[in-house]
XYZ file of C-alpha atoms in Angstrom:
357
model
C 0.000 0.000 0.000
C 2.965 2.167 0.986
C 4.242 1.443 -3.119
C 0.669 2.414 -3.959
C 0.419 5.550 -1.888
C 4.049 6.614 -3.486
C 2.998 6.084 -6.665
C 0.229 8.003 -6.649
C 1.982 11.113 -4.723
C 4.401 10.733 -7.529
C 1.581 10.692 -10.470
C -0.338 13.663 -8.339
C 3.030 15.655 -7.948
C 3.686 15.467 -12.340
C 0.294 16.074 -13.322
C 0.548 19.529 -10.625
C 4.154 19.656 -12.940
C 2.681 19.587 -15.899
C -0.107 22.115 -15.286
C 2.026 24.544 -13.782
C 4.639 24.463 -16.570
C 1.448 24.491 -19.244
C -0.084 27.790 -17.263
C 3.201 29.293 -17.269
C 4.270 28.573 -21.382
C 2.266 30.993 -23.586
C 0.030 29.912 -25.973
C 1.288 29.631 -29.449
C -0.530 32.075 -31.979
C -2.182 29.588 -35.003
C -1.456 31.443 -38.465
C -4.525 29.307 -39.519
C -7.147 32.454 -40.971
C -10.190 33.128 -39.674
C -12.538 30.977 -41.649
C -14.618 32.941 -44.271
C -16.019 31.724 -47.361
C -13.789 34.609 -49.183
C -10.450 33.494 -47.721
C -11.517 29.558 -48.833
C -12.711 30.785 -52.004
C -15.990 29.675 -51.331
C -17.999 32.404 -53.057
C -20.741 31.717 -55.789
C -18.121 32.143 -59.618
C -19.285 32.101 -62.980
C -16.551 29.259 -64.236
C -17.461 29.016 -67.999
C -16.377 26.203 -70.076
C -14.827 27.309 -73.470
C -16.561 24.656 -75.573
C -16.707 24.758 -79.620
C -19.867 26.432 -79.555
C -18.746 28.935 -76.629
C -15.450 30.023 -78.892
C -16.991 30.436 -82.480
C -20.095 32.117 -81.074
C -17.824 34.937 -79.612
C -15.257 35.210 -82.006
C -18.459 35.805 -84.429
C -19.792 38.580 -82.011
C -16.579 40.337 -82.284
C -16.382 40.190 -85.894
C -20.127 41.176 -86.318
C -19.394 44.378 -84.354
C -16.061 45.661 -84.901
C -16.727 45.442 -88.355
C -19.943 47.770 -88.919
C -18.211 50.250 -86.492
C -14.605 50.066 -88.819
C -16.538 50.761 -92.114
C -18.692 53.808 -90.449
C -15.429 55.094 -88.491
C -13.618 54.709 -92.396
C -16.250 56.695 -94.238
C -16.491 59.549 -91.808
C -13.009 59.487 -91.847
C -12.755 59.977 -96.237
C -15.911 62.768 -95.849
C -12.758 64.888 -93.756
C -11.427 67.496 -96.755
C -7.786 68.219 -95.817
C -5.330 70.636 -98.111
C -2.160 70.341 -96.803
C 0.832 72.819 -97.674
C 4.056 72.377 -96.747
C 5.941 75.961 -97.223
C 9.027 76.174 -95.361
C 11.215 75.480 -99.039
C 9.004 77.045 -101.081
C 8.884 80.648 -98.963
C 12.728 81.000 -99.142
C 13.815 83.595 -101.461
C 15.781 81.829 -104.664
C 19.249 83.333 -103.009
C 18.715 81.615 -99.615
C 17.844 78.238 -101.076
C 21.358 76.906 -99.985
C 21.608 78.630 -96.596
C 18.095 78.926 -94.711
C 19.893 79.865 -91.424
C 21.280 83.204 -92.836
C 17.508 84.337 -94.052
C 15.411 83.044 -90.928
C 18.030 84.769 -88.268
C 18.803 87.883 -90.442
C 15.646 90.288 -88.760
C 16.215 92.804 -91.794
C 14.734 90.183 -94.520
C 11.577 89.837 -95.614
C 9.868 86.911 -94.615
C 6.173 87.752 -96.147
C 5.315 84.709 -98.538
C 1.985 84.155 -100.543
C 0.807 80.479 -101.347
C -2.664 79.290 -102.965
C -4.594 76.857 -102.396
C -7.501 75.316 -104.115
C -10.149 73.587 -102.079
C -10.671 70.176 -104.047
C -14.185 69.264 -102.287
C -16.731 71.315 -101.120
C -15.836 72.339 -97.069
C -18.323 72.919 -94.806
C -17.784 75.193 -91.961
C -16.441 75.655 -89.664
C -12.774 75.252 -91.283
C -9.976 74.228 -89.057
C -6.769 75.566 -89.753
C -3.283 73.850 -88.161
C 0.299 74.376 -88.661
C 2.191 70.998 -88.652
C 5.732 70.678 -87.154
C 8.065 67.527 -88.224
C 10.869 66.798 -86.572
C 10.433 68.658 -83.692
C 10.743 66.804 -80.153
C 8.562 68.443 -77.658
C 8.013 65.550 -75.529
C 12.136 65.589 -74.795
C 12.484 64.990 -70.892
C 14.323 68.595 -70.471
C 11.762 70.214 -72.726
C 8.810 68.957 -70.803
C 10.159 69.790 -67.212
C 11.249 72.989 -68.408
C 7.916 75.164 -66.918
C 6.122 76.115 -64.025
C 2.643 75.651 -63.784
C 2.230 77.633 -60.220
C 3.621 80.645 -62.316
C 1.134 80.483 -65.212
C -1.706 80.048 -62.533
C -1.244 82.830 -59.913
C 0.387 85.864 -59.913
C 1.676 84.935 -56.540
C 3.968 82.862 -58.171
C 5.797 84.850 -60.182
C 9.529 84.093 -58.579
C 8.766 80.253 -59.268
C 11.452 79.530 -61.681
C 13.172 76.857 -60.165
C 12.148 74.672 -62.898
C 12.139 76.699 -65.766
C 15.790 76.666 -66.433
C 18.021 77.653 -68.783
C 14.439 80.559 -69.166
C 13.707 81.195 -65.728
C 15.902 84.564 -65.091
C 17.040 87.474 -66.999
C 19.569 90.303 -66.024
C 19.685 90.587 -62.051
C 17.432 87.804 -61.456
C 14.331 89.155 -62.448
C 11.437 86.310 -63.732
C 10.546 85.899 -66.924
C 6.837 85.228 -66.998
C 6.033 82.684 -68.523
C 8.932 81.009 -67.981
C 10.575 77.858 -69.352
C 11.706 76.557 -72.667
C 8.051 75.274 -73.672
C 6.840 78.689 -73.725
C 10.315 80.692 -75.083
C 9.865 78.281 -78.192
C 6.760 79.503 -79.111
C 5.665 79.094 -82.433
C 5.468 82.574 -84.435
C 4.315 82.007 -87.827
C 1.323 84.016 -88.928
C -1.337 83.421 -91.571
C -3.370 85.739 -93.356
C -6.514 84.060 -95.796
C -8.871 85.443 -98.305
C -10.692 84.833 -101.358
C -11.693 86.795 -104.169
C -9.961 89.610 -102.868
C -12.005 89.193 -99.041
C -10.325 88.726 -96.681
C -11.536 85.640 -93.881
C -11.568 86.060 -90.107
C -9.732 83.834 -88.518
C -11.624 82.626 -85.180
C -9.281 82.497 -81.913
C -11.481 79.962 -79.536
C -8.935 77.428 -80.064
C -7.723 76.672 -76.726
C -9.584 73.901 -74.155
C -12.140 75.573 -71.425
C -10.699 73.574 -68.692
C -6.857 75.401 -69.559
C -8.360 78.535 -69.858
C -9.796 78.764 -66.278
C -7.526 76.504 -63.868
C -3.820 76.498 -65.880
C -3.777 79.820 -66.697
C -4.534 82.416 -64.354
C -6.232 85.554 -65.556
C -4.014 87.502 -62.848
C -0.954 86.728 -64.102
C 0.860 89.012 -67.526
C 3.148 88.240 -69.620
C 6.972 89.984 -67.849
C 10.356 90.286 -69.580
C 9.228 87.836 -72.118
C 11.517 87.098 -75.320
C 13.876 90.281 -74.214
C 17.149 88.149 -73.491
C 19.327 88.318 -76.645
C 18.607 84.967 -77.945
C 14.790 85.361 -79.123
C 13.213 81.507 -79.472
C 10.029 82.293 -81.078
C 6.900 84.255 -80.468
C 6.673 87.736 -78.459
C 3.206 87.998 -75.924
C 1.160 91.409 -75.460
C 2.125 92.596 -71.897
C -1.350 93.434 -71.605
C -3.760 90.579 -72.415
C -3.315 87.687 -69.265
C -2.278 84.377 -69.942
C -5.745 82.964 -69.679
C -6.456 84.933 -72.762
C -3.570 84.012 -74.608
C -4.789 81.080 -76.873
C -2.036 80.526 -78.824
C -0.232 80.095 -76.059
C -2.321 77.875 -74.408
C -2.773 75.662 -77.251
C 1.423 75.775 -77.638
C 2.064 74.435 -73.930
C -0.186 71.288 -74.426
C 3.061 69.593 -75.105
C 2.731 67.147 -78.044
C 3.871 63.408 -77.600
C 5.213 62.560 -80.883
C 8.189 64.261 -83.669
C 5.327 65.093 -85.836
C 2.005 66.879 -84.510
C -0.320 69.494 -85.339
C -1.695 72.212 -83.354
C -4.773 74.296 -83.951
C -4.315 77.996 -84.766
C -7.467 79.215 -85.670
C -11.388 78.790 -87.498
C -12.528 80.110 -90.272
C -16.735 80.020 -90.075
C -17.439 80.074 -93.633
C -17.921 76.986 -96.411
C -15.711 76.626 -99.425
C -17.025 74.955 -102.727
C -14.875 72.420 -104.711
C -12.202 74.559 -106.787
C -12.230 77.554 -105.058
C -9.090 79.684 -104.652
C -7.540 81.122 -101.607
C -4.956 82.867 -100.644
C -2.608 82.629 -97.676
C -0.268 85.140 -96.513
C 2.448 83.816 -94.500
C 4.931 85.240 -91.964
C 7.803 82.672 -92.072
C 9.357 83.778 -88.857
C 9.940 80.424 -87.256
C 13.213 78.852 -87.493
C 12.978 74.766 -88.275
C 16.065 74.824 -90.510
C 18.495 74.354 -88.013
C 17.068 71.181 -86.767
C 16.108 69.731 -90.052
C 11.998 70.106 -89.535
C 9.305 70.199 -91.631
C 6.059 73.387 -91.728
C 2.820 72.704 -93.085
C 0.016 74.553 -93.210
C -3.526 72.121 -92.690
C -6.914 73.232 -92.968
C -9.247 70.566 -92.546
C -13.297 69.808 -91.647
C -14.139 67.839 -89.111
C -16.868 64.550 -88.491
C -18.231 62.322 -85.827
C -14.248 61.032 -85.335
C -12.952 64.588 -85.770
C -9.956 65.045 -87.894
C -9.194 62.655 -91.195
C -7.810 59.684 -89.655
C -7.902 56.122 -91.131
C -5.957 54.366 -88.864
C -8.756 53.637 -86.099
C -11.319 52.224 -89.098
C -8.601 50.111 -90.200
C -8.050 49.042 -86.798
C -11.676 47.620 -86.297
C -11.675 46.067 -89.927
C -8.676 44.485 -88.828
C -9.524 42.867 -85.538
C -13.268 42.098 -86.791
C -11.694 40.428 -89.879
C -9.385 38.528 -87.731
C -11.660 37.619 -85.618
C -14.220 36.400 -88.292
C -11.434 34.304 -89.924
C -10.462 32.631 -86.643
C -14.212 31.326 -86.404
C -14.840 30.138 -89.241
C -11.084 28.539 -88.992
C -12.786 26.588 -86.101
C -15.802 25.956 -87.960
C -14.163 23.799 -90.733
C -11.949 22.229 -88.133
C -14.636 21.177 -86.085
C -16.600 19.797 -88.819
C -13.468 17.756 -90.681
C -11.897 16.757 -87.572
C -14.258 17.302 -84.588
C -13.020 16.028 -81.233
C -14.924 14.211 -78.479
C -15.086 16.588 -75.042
C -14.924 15.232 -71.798
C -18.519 15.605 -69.835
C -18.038 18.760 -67.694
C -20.374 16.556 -65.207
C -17.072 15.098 -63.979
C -15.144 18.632 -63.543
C -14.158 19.184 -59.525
C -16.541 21.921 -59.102
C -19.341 20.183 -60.211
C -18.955 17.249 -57.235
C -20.428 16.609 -54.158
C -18.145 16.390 -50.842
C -18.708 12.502 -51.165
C -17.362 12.304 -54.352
C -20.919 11.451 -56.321
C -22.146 13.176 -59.141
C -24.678 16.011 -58.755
């Protein structure tokens, strides 16, 4: 009995071990997650099964409607009357053929040059006139960076330059507003139309609403702009604010590509098919010493605005594609069709047990 009573002093004393040693270990954390029917991806799925019929049927849709869309985006796009005129050779005088650079930096020669045009469809108005640049990087990284948009918004900001460099100061650190490269280069040749000896306004509501009234404040006036000694391009009227100045505006919306086209004006008036005008052009900006390209553009407009083929062709494309690839699977499935498993037997589609629903 003595044995007994030992042995179970001895099993009492452990167990008392055993809890005192488990009360005084922490309890490990579990990293199991918190059960949810989101963490065990448990939700209701649509999990579609890309038979035959599935495949052709939507490869068919696509084809059905890119197609339509391609053909209508394709004809709007050929009812767009462009005359494009491309005048930076042909407005040299004969003597500066062979050295550009000497007439477009000499200030004493006459750069006034006359070209005509003759309308080829009838244009309906309004007319959109653009000057086209080729050649000419404006989305280079130092270009872009080289403004400040506090400055063209407030007046407060005049002294923000810090970004505008090399055209941020001039003389004893006095700001040039606007400042910056984008706006030093802007572009300063002029056009003058008429027809039949009338002349045709030329309509300045060119530049975006939203620009007008948050980019460029109407508080803040042009200030020692283009007066260093190396002019880059157009001179602003000290007395019209920057939220007025449209051809400004227009010029900072910097373009992503070598070759764009900005607007420079309207004309409200329709032109029938062989009509003749005549432009008047100021060739004051200098392309020559970078090797680019002016044109002059006037153009109508449509449902896809400007004449531009390349987004019908896109949707003829695909939808063509698209309508090949089906019928591709057509003929396949009817010379060689292939047995498919029953879906019945996919995963998702059995019971916990294992049985077939």
């Amino acid at each position: 009995m003595n044995n007994t009573h030992a042995a179970t002093s001895s099993a009492s004393r452990m167990q008392h071990g055993d809890s005192d040693s488990d009360s005084s270990t922490p309890p490990k954390k579990s990293k199991i997650p918190k059960y949810s029917r989101f963490t065990q991806q448990e939700l209701p799925a649509c999990k579609p099964i890309l038979t035959p019929g599935w495949v052709i049927t939507s490869f068919v849709a696509v084809g059905i409607i890119f197609i339509p869309i391609g053909i209508a985006s394709l004809f709007a796009s050929e009812q767009v009357v462009e005359i494009v005129d491309q005048y930076d050779h042909d407005c040299l005088p004969s003597e500066y053929r062979g050295d550009p650079l000497t007439f477009i930096k000499d200030s004493t020669t006459n750069k006034t040059c006359s070209r005509r045009l003759i309308v080829p469809k009838p244009m309906k108005g309004p007319v959109y006139i653009y000057y086209q640049l080729d050649n000419f990087y404006q989305n280079h990284r130092r270009y872009v960076k080289s403004r400040s948009d506090k400055q063209l918004r407030s007046s407060a900001a005049e002294a923000d330059t810090k970004t505008c460099a090399p055209e941020a100061t001039i003389g004893k650190g006095a700001p040039i507003v606007p400042c910056g490269l984008i706006a030093w280069s802007l572009f300063n040749d002029t056009y003058g139309f008429s027809m039949k000896n009338k002349a045709l306004h030329i309509s300045k509501d060119i530049a975006w609403k939203s620009d007008r009234e948050k980019k460029f404040g109407s508080d803040v006036y042009p200030k020692n702009f283009q007066s260093g000694s190396l002019i880059g391009g157009a001179k602003l009227n000290e007395s019209i604010p920057l939220s007025q100045q449209e051809d400004l505006i227009v010029w900072m919306r910097t373009a992503a590509l070598p070759t764009f086209r900005k607007l420079y004006g309207k004309i409200e008036a329709d032109f029938e098919a062989n009509d003749i005008i005549t432009v008047v052009i100021e060739n004051n900006y200098n392309t020559y010493s970078f090797g680019g390209k002016k044109k002059l553009v006037l153009s109508t407009s449509s449902w896809i605005g400007g004449k531009n083929d390349f987004l019908g062709i896109a949707y003829l494309s695909v939808g063509g594609l698209c309508l090949f690839l089906a019928i591709s699977f057509i003929l396949l499935y009817v010379i060689k069709p292939r047995p498919l498993g029953d879906p019945s037997y996919l995963s998702w589609n059995r019971n916990a047990a294992g049985q077939v629903n």
